[in-house]
XYZ file of C-alpha atoms in Angstrom:
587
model
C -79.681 59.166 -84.837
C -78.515 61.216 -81.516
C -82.068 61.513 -80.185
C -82.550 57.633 -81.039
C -79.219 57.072 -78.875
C -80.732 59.638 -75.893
C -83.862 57.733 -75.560
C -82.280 54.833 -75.338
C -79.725 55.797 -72.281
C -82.628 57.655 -70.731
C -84.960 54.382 -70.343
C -82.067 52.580 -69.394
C -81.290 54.852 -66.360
C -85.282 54.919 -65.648
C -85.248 51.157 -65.062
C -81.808 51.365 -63.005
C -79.992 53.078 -60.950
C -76.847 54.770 -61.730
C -73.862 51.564 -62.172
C -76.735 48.739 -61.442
C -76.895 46.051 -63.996
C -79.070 42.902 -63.619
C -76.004 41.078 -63.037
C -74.388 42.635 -59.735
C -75.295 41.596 -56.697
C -74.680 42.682 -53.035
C -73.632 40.195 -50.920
C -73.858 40.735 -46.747
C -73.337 39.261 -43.657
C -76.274 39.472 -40.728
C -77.514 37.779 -37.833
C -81.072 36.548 -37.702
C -83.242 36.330 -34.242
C -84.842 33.519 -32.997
C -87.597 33.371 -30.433
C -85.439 32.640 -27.401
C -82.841 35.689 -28.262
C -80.309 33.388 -30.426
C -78.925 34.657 -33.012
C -77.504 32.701 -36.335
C -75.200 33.805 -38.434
C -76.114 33.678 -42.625
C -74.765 35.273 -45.851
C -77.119 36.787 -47.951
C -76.831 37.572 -51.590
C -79.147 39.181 -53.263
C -79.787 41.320 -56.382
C -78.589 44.311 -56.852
C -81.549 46.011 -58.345
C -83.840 47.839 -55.790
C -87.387 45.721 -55.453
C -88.619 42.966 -53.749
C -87.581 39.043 -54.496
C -88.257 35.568 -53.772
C -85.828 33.932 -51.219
C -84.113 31.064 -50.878
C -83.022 29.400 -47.750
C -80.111 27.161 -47.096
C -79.657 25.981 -43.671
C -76.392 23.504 -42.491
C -74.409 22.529 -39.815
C -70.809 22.387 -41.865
C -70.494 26.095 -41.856
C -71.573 29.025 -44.722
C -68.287 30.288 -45.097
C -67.073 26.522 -46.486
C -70.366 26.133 -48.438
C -69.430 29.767 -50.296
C -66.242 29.137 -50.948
C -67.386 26.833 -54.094
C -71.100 26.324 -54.405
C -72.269 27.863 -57.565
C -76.364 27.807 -56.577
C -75.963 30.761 -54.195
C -75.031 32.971 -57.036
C -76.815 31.594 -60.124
C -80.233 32.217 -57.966
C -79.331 35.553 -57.023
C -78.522 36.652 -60.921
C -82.163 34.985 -61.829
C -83.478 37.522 -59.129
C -83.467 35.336 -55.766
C -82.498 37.030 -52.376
C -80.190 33.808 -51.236
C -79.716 32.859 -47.433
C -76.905 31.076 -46.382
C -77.366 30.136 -42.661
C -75.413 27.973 -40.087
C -77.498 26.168 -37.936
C -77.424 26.993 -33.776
C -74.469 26.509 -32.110
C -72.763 26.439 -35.242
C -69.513 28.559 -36.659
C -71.102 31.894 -37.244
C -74.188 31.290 -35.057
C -74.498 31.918 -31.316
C -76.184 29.205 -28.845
C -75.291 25.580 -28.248
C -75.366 23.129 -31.394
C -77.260 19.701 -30.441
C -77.676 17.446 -33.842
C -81.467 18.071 -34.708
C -83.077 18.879 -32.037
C -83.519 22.720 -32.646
C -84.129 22.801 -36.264
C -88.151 22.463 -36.141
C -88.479 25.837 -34.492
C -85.447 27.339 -35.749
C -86.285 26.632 -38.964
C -89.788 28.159 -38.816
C -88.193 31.288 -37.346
C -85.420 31.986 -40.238
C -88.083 31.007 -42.917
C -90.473 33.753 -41.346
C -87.582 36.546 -40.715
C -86.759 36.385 -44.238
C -89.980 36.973 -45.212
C -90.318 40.203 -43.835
C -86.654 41.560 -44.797
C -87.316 44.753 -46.870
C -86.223 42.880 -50.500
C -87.656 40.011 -49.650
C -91.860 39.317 -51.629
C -92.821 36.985 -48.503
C -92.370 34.056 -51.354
C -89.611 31.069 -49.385
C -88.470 28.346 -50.419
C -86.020 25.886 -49.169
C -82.920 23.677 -50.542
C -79.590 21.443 -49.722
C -79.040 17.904 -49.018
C -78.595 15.609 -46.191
C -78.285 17.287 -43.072
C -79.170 20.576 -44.622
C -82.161 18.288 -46.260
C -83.745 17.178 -43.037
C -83.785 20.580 -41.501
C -86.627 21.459 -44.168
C -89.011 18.556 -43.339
C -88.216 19.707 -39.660
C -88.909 23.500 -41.169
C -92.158 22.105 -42.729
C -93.916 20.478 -39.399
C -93.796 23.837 -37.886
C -96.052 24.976 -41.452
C -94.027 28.100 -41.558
C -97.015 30.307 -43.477
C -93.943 31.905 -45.868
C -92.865 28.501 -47.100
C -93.962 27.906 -50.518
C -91.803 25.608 -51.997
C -88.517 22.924 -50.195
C -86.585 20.994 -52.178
C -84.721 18.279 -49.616
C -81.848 15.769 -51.329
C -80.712 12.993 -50.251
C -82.371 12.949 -46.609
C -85.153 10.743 -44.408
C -87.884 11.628 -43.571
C -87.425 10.213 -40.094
C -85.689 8.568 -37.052
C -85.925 4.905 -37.367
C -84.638 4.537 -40.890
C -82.284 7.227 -40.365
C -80.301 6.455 -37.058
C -81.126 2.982 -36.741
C -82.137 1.362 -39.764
C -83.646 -2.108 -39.913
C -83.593 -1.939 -36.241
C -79.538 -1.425 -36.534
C -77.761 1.591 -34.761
C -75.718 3.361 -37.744
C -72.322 3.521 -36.742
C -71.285 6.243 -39.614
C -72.351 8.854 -36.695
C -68.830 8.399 -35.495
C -67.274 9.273 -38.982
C -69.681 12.408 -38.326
C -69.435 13.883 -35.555
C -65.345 13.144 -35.350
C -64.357 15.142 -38.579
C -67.318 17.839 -38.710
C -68.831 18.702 -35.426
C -65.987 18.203 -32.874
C -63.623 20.513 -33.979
C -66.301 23.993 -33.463
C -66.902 22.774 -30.483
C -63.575 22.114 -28.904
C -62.989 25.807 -30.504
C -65.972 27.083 -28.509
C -64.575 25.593 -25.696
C -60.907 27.034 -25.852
C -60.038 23.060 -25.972
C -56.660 22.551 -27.103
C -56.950 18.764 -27.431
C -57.571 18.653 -30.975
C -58.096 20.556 -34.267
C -60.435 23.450 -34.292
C -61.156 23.351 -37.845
C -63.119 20.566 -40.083
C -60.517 20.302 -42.548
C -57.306 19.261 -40.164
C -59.648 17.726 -38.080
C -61.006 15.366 -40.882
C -57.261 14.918 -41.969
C -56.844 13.439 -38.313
C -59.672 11.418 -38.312
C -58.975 9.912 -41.414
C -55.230 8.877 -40.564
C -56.528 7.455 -37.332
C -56.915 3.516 -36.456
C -60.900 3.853 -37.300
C -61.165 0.503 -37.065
C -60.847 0.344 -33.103
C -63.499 2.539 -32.489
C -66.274 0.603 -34.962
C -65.386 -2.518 -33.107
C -65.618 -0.819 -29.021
C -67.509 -2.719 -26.824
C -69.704 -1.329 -25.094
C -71.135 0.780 -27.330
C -72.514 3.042 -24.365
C -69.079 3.423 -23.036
C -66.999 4.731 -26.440
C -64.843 7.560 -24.784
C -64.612 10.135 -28.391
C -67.668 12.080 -27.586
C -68.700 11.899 -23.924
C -67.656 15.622 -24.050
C -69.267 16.862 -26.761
C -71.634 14.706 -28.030
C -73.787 13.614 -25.474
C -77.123 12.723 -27.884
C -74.855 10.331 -29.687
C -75.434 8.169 -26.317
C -79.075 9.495 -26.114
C -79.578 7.734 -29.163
C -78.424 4.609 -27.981
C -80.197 4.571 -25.252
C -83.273 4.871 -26.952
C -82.971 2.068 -29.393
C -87.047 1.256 -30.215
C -89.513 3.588 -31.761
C -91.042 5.864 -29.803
C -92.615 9.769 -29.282
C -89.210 9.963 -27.763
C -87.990 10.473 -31.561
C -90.581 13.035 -32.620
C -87.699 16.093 -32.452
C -86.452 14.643 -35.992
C -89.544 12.864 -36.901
C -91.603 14.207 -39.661
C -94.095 11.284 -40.712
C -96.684 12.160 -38.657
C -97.029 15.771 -39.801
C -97.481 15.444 -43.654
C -101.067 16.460 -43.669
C -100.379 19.633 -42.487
C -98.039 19.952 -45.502
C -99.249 23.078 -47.583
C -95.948 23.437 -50.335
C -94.194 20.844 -52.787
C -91.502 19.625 -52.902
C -88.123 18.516 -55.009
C -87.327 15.050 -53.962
C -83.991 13.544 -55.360
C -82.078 10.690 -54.505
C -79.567 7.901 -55.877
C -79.326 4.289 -55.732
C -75.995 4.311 -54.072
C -77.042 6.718 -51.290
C -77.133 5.925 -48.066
C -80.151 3.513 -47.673
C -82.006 6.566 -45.828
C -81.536 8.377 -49.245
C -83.803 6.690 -51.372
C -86.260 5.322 -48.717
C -86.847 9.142 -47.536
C -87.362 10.016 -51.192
C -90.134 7.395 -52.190
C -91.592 7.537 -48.925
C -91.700 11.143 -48.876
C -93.247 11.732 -52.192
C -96.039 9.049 -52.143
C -96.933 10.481 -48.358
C -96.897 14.186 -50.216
C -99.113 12.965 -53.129
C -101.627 10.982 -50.604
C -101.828 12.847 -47.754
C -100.286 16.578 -48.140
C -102.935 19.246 -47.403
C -103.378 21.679 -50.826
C -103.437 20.544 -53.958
C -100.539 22.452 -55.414
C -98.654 20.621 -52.773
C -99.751 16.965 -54.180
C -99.389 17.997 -57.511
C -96.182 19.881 -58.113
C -94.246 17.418 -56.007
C -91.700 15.684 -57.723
C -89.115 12.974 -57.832
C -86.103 12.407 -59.011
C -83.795 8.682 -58.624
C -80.149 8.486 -60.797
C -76.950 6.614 -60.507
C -75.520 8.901 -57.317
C -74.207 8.404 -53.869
C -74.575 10.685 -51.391
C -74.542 14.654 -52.079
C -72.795 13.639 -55.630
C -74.950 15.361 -58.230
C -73.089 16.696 -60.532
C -73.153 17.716 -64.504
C -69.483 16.113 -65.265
C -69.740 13.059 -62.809
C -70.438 9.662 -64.373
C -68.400 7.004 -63.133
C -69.130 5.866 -59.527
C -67.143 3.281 -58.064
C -66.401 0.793 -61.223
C -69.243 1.758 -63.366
C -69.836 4.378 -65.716
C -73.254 5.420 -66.528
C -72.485 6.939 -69.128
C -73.134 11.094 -69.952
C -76.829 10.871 -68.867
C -76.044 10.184 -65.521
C -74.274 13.760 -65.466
C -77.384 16.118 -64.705
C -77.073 20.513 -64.543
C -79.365 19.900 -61.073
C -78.940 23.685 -59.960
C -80.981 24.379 -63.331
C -83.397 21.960 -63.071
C -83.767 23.554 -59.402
C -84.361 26.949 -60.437
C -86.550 26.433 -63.372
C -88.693 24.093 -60.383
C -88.515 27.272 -58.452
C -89.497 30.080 -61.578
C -92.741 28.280 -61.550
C -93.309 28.167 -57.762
C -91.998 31.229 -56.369
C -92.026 33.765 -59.706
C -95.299 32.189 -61.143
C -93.756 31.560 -64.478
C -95.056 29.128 -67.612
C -93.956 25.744 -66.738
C -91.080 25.195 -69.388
C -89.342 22.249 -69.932
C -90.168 21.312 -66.165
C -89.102 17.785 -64.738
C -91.556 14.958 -64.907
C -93.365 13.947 -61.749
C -91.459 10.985 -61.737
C -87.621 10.058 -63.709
C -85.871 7.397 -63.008
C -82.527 6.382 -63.894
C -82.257 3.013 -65.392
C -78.325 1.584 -64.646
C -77.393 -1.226 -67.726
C -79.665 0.582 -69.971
C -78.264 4.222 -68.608
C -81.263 6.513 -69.635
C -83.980 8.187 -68.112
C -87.424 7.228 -67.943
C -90.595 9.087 -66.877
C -93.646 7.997 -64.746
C -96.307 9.628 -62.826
C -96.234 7.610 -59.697
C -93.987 5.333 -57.768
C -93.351 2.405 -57.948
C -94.651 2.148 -61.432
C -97.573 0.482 -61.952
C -96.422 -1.535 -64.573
C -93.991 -3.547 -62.247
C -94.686 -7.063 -61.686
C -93.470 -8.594 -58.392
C -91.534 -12.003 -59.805
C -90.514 -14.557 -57.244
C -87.283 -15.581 -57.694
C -86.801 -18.576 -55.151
C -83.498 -19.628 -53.231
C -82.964 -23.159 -53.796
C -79.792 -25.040 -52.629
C -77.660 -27.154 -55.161
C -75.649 -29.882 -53.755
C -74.014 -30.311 -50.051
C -74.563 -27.466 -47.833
C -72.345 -23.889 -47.129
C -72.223 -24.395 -51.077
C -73.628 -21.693 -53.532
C -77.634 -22.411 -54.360
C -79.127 -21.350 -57.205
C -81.741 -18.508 -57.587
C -84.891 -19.846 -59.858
C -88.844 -19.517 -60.504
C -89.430 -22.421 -59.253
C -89.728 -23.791 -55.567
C -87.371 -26.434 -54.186
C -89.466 -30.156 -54.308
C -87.309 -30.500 -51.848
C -86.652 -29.923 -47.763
C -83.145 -27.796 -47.789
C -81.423 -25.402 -45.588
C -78.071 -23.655 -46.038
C -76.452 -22.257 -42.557
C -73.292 -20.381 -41.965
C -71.456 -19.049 -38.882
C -71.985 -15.742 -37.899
C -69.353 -14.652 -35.701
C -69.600 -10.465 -34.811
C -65.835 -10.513 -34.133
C -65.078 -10.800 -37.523
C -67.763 -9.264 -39.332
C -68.726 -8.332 -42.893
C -66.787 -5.449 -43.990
C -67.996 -2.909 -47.004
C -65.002 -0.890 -48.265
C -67.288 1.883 -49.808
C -68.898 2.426 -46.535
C -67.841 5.980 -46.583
C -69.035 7.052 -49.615
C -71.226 4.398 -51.269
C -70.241 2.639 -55.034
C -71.027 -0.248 -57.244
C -68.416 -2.516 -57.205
C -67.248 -6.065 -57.614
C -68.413 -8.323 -54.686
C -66.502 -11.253 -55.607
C -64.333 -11.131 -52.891
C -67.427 -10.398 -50.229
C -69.333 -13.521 -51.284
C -66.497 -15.799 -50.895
C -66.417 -15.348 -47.275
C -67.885 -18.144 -44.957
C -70.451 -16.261 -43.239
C -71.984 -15.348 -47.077
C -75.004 -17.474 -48.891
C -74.681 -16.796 -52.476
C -77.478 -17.539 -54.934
C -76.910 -16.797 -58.498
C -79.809 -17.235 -61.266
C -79.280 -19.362 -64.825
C -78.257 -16.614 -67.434
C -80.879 -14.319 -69.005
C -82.367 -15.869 -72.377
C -83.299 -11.986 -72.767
C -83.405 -8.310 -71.041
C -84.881 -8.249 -67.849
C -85.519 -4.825 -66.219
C -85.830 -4.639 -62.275
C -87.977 -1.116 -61.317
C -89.035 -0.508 -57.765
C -88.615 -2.211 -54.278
C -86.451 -5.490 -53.734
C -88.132 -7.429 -50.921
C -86.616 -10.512 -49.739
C -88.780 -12.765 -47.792
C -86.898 -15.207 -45.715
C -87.335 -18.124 -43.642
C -84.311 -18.640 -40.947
C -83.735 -19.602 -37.505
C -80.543 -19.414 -35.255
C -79.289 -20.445 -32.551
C -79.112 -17.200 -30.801
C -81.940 -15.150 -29.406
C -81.282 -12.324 -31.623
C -78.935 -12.013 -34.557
C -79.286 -9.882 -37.991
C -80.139 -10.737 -41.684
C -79.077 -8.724 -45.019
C -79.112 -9.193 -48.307
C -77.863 -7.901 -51.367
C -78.545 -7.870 -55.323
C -75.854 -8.047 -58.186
C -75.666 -7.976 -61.563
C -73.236 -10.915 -62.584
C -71.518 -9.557 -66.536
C -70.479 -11.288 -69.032
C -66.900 -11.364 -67.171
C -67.902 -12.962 -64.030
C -68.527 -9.328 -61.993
C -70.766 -9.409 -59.416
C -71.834 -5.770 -59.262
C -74.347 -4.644 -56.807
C -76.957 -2.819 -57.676
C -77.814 -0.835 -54.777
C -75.835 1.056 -51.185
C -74.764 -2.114 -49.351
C -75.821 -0.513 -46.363
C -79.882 -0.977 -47.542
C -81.619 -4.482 -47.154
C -81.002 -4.953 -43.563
C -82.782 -6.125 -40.207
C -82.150 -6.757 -36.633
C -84.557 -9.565 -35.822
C -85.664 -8.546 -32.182
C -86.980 -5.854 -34.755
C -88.760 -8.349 -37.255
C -92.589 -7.490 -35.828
C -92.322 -3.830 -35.821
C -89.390 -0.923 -34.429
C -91.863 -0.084 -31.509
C -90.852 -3.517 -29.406
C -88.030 -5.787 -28.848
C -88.852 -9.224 -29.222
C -86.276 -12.418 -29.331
C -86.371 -15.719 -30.605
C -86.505 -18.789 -29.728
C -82.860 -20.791 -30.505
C -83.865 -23.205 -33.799
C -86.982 -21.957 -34.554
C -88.178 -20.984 -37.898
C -89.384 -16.977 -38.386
C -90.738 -15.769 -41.731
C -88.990 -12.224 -42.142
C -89.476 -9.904 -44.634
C -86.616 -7.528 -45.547
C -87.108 -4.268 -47.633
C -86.558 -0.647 -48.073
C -83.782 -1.641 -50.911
C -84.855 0.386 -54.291
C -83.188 0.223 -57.632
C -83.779 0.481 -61.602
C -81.367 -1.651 -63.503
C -81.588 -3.178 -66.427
C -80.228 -6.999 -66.490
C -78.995 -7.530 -69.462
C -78.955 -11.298 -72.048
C -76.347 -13.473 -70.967
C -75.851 -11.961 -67.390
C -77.079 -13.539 -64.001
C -78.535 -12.359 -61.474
C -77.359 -13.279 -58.010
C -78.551 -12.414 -54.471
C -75.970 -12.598 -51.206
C -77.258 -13.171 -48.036
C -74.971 -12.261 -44.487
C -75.393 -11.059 -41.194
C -73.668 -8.003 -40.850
C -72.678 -5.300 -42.398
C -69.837 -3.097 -40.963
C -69.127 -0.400 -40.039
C -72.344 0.419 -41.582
C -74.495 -0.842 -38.351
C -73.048 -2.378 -34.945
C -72.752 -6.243 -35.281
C -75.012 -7.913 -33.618
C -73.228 -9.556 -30.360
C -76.076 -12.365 -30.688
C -76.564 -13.126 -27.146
C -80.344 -11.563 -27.083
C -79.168 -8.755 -24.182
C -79.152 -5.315 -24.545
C -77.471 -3.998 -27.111
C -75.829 -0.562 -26.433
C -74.119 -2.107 -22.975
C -72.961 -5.244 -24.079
C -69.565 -6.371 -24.204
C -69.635 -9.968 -25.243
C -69.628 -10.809 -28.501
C -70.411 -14.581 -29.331
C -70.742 -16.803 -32.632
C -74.498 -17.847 -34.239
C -74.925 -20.536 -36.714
C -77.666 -19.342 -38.767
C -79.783 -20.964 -41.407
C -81.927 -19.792 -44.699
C -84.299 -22.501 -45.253
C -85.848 -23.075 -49.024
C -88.042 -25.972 -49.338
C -92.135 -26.142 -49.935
C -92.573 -25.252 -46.421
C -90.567 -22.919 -46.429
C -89.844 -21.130 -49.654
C -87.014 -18.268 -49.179
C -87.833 -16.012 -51.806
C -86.230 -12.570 -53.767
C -89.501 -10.400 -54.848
C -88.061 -8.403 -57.880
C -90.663 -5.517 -59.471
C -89.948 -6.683 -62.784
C -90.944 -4.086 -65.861
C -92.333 -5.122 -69.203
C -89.992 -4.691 -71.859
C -91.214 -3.774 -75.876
């Protein structure tokens, strides 16, 4: 019995090391070189256990020290035997040089992912993780083909400029509700600037108590006075409204051939629009185009119930839905086990699909191999008007015999305003559509289930008066109560129309004539249930989301007049306005 209990404490100590055990780790603090002599500032945690590890990197702009202070990942990788880098981006808390949103991360990131790979502990095996801002950074990462990258897993993020900062055409004004709270505040600190807060937390306190609304509605948009100081590409960015190489700093479309790792795509249908549009985009372009096979084959994607960065196991209820306990997901599991296989080489066990989707109404998951699925059928669901004009129409298979047209008054001084612009939610729109600048159309009730999977198109025949004005539309699900819940961010669906032929040229209309549009990049799964309706709105703005449109056909970012449009949806033979729903068969 003793020598049994001696041979058991002597292999012990021959696998460790005097007071190691497999779960301590050693965290640290060190600075990381760049080409040009910058240094950034990470935390590292990392095993205990003498040897060599995988790594993962986490890069991000709203400092480490915040991000530590609760986010469990850091440490559950590092007790499944990950080296874990926590790094603020350039110019950013801990890290030295000047912080300019995006523009260093393509290069930067290429140098962290290599440094890491040559640390001592580190097995040269990389990957990559975090969402939205610290998402983009590892497409940016990935068009440098960093030789150490094996495997990135970017949530929640674009994949590029034009549907990012100006989407439809539209300049996103959110960038103010960025830069004011999280970015400022460093830099006035940087600065020895006593003018304001120095931290994000008071300064977001500030923010928030402010009188937003005046800044959303300054004209010119060139000339708003918050960030001349400090955020100078904020009017760079307006100044370069169409598509151009001028945007290839934070554009990654181009580059996926020379993609060599997979990656974790995730994404929710109340994201902002970018969200979900980055996602699809980004894993059809990896599975077409991406240049090894592991690369086209272990990329996944995952689309549930979330807004932005809201993954979490114990959240269900967004806005005034609840999904119900699937919509919950233990993400930093799925994660690592995605990881085990790619960076440790392990058995694939109980690994994600290639594709699951998140079916709202119904509330459970469903697999596929490719997106959209295949089994979608695009159904035409026409807009037809029902009695006098600026009334509700009617949303129906069939065309209208009839020449109709519905028009409204768009005035920009008074736009459409979405009260879950800051953190997008499902909830009732009642009180949206009964404005006078909203076209409502609203289908017969469902004789059974009808399940909408894919990309909502609307495809849209207006004119206006102006020589350039905007177009949106949404989708609801009408209950048995009279709720008109949308199914989708409002902030998707939307489209300047000097924009209508293409983001690379501006090109206006002609007052009363009639354009075929089409509108897209809106994605949902939701299951419509018997007895509900479905109903589409249609408006012409969307604030604070994008800039209203002043409508007068100039240029946009140093205009100061704003003047009313009357615009018009036409639905007749000619002209049939339609909804394209990718309707899945149901057993």
């Amino acid at each position: 019995m003793c020598k049994l209990i001696l041979t058991v404490v002597f292999c012990w100590q021959t696998v460790f090391s005097f007071g190691q055990h497999p779960l301590n780790m050693v965290r640290e603090e060190v600075m990381i070189p760049m080409r040009d002599g910058v240094k950034l500032g990470a935390i590292v945690y990392r095993p205990e256990q003498e040897g060599r590890y995988p790594a993962l990197v986490y890069r991000t702009p709203y400092g480490v020290d915040d991000y530590d202070s609760y986010a469990e990942f850091p440490l559950k990788a590092a007790k499944q035997g990950y080296v874990v880098f926590l790094v603020d981006v350039r110019g950013r808390l801990r890290s030295e040089g000047e912080f300019e949103a995006y523009r260093n991360e393509k290069k930067d990131g290429y140098d962290v992912i290599e440094w890491v790979a040559q640390q001592p502990y580190c097995n040269g095996k990389i990957g990559t993780y975090g969402g939205s801002y610290p998402g983009i950074v590892q497409w940016q990462a990935m068009s440098e083909v960093p030789p150490h990258l094996v495997a990135a897993a970017p949530e929640m993020t674009p994949i590029g400029s034009h549907h990012f900062i100006y989407y439809g055409g539209a300049f996103s004004h959110p960038w103010i509700d960025w830069f004011m709270p999280y970015i400022l505040a460093d830099k006035r600190k940087r600065a020895n600037d006593p003018s304001g807060p120095w931290d994000d937390e008071p300064a977001t306190e500030a923010w928030e108590k402010s009188d937003r609304k005046q800044w959303y509605q300054y004209r010119p948009l060139i000339d708003l006075p918050l960030m001349k100081r400090y955020a100078p590409e904020y009017y760079e960015w307006l100044n370069h409204p169409d598509y151009s190489s001028w945007w290839d700093f934070v554009n990654m479309e181009k580059d996926f051939a020379r993609f060599r790792n997979p990656v974790f795509l995730e994404s929710g249908w109340y994201d902002a629009a970018y969200g979900p549009e980055g996602a699809t985009r980004g894993f059809n372009k990896m599975r077409k185009e991406a240049a090894t096979e592991i690369a086209r084959e272990e990329t996944i994607l995952m689309l549930g119930p979330w807004n932005h960065t809201s993954l979490n196991t114990r959240k269900t209820t967004f806005g005034e839905v609840n999904f119900g306990t699937n919509a919950g997901i233990d993400y930093d599991a799925a994660l690592l086990q995605w990881f085990d296989v790619l960076l440790k080489g392990e058995a694939k066990r109980n690994l994600l699909p290639r594709v699951s989707i998140f079916t709202m109404g119904e509330n459970k998951w469903h697999v596929f191999t490719e997106w959209p699925p295949s089994a979608a059928i695009p159904t035409s669901f026409y807009l037809k008007q029902e009695g006098k004009k600026n009334v509700a129409g009617i949303l129906t298979n069939e065309i209208s015999p009839i020449a109709t047209s519905t028009s409204y008054v768009f005035d920009p001084n008074v736009p459409f305003w979405d009260k879950s612009y800051e953190k997008s939610y499902p909830y009732d729109q009642r009180g949206n559509e009964s404005r006078n600048d909203v076209i409502v159309y609203t289908s017969a009730p469902l004789e059974s289930d009808l399940e909408v999977t894919g990309e909502i198109v609307a495809e849209l025949f207006v004119s206006s008066t102006a020589k350039d004005t905007d177009f949106s539309f949404t989708l609801c699900d009408v209950l048995l109560d009279g709720k008109s819940i949308n199914v989708h961010g409002l902030d998707a669906g939307y489209l300047r129309m000097r924009y209508r032929n293409g983001y690379e040229r501006q090109e206006l209309m002609q007052p009363k004539e009639v354009y075929k549009i089409r509108i897209g990049q809106v994605y949902t799964s939701n299951l419509f249930k018997k007895g509900h309706r479905m109903r589409v709105y249609i408006t012409s703005s969307k604030a604070p989301h994008y800039d209203p449109n002043p409508n007068t056909g100039t240029e946009i970012a140093t205009e100061k007049k704003l003047v009313p449009a009357t615009n018009t949806i036409h639905h007749t033979q000619k002209y049939a306005s339609r909804i394209i729903l990718p309707v899945m068969p149901r057993d």
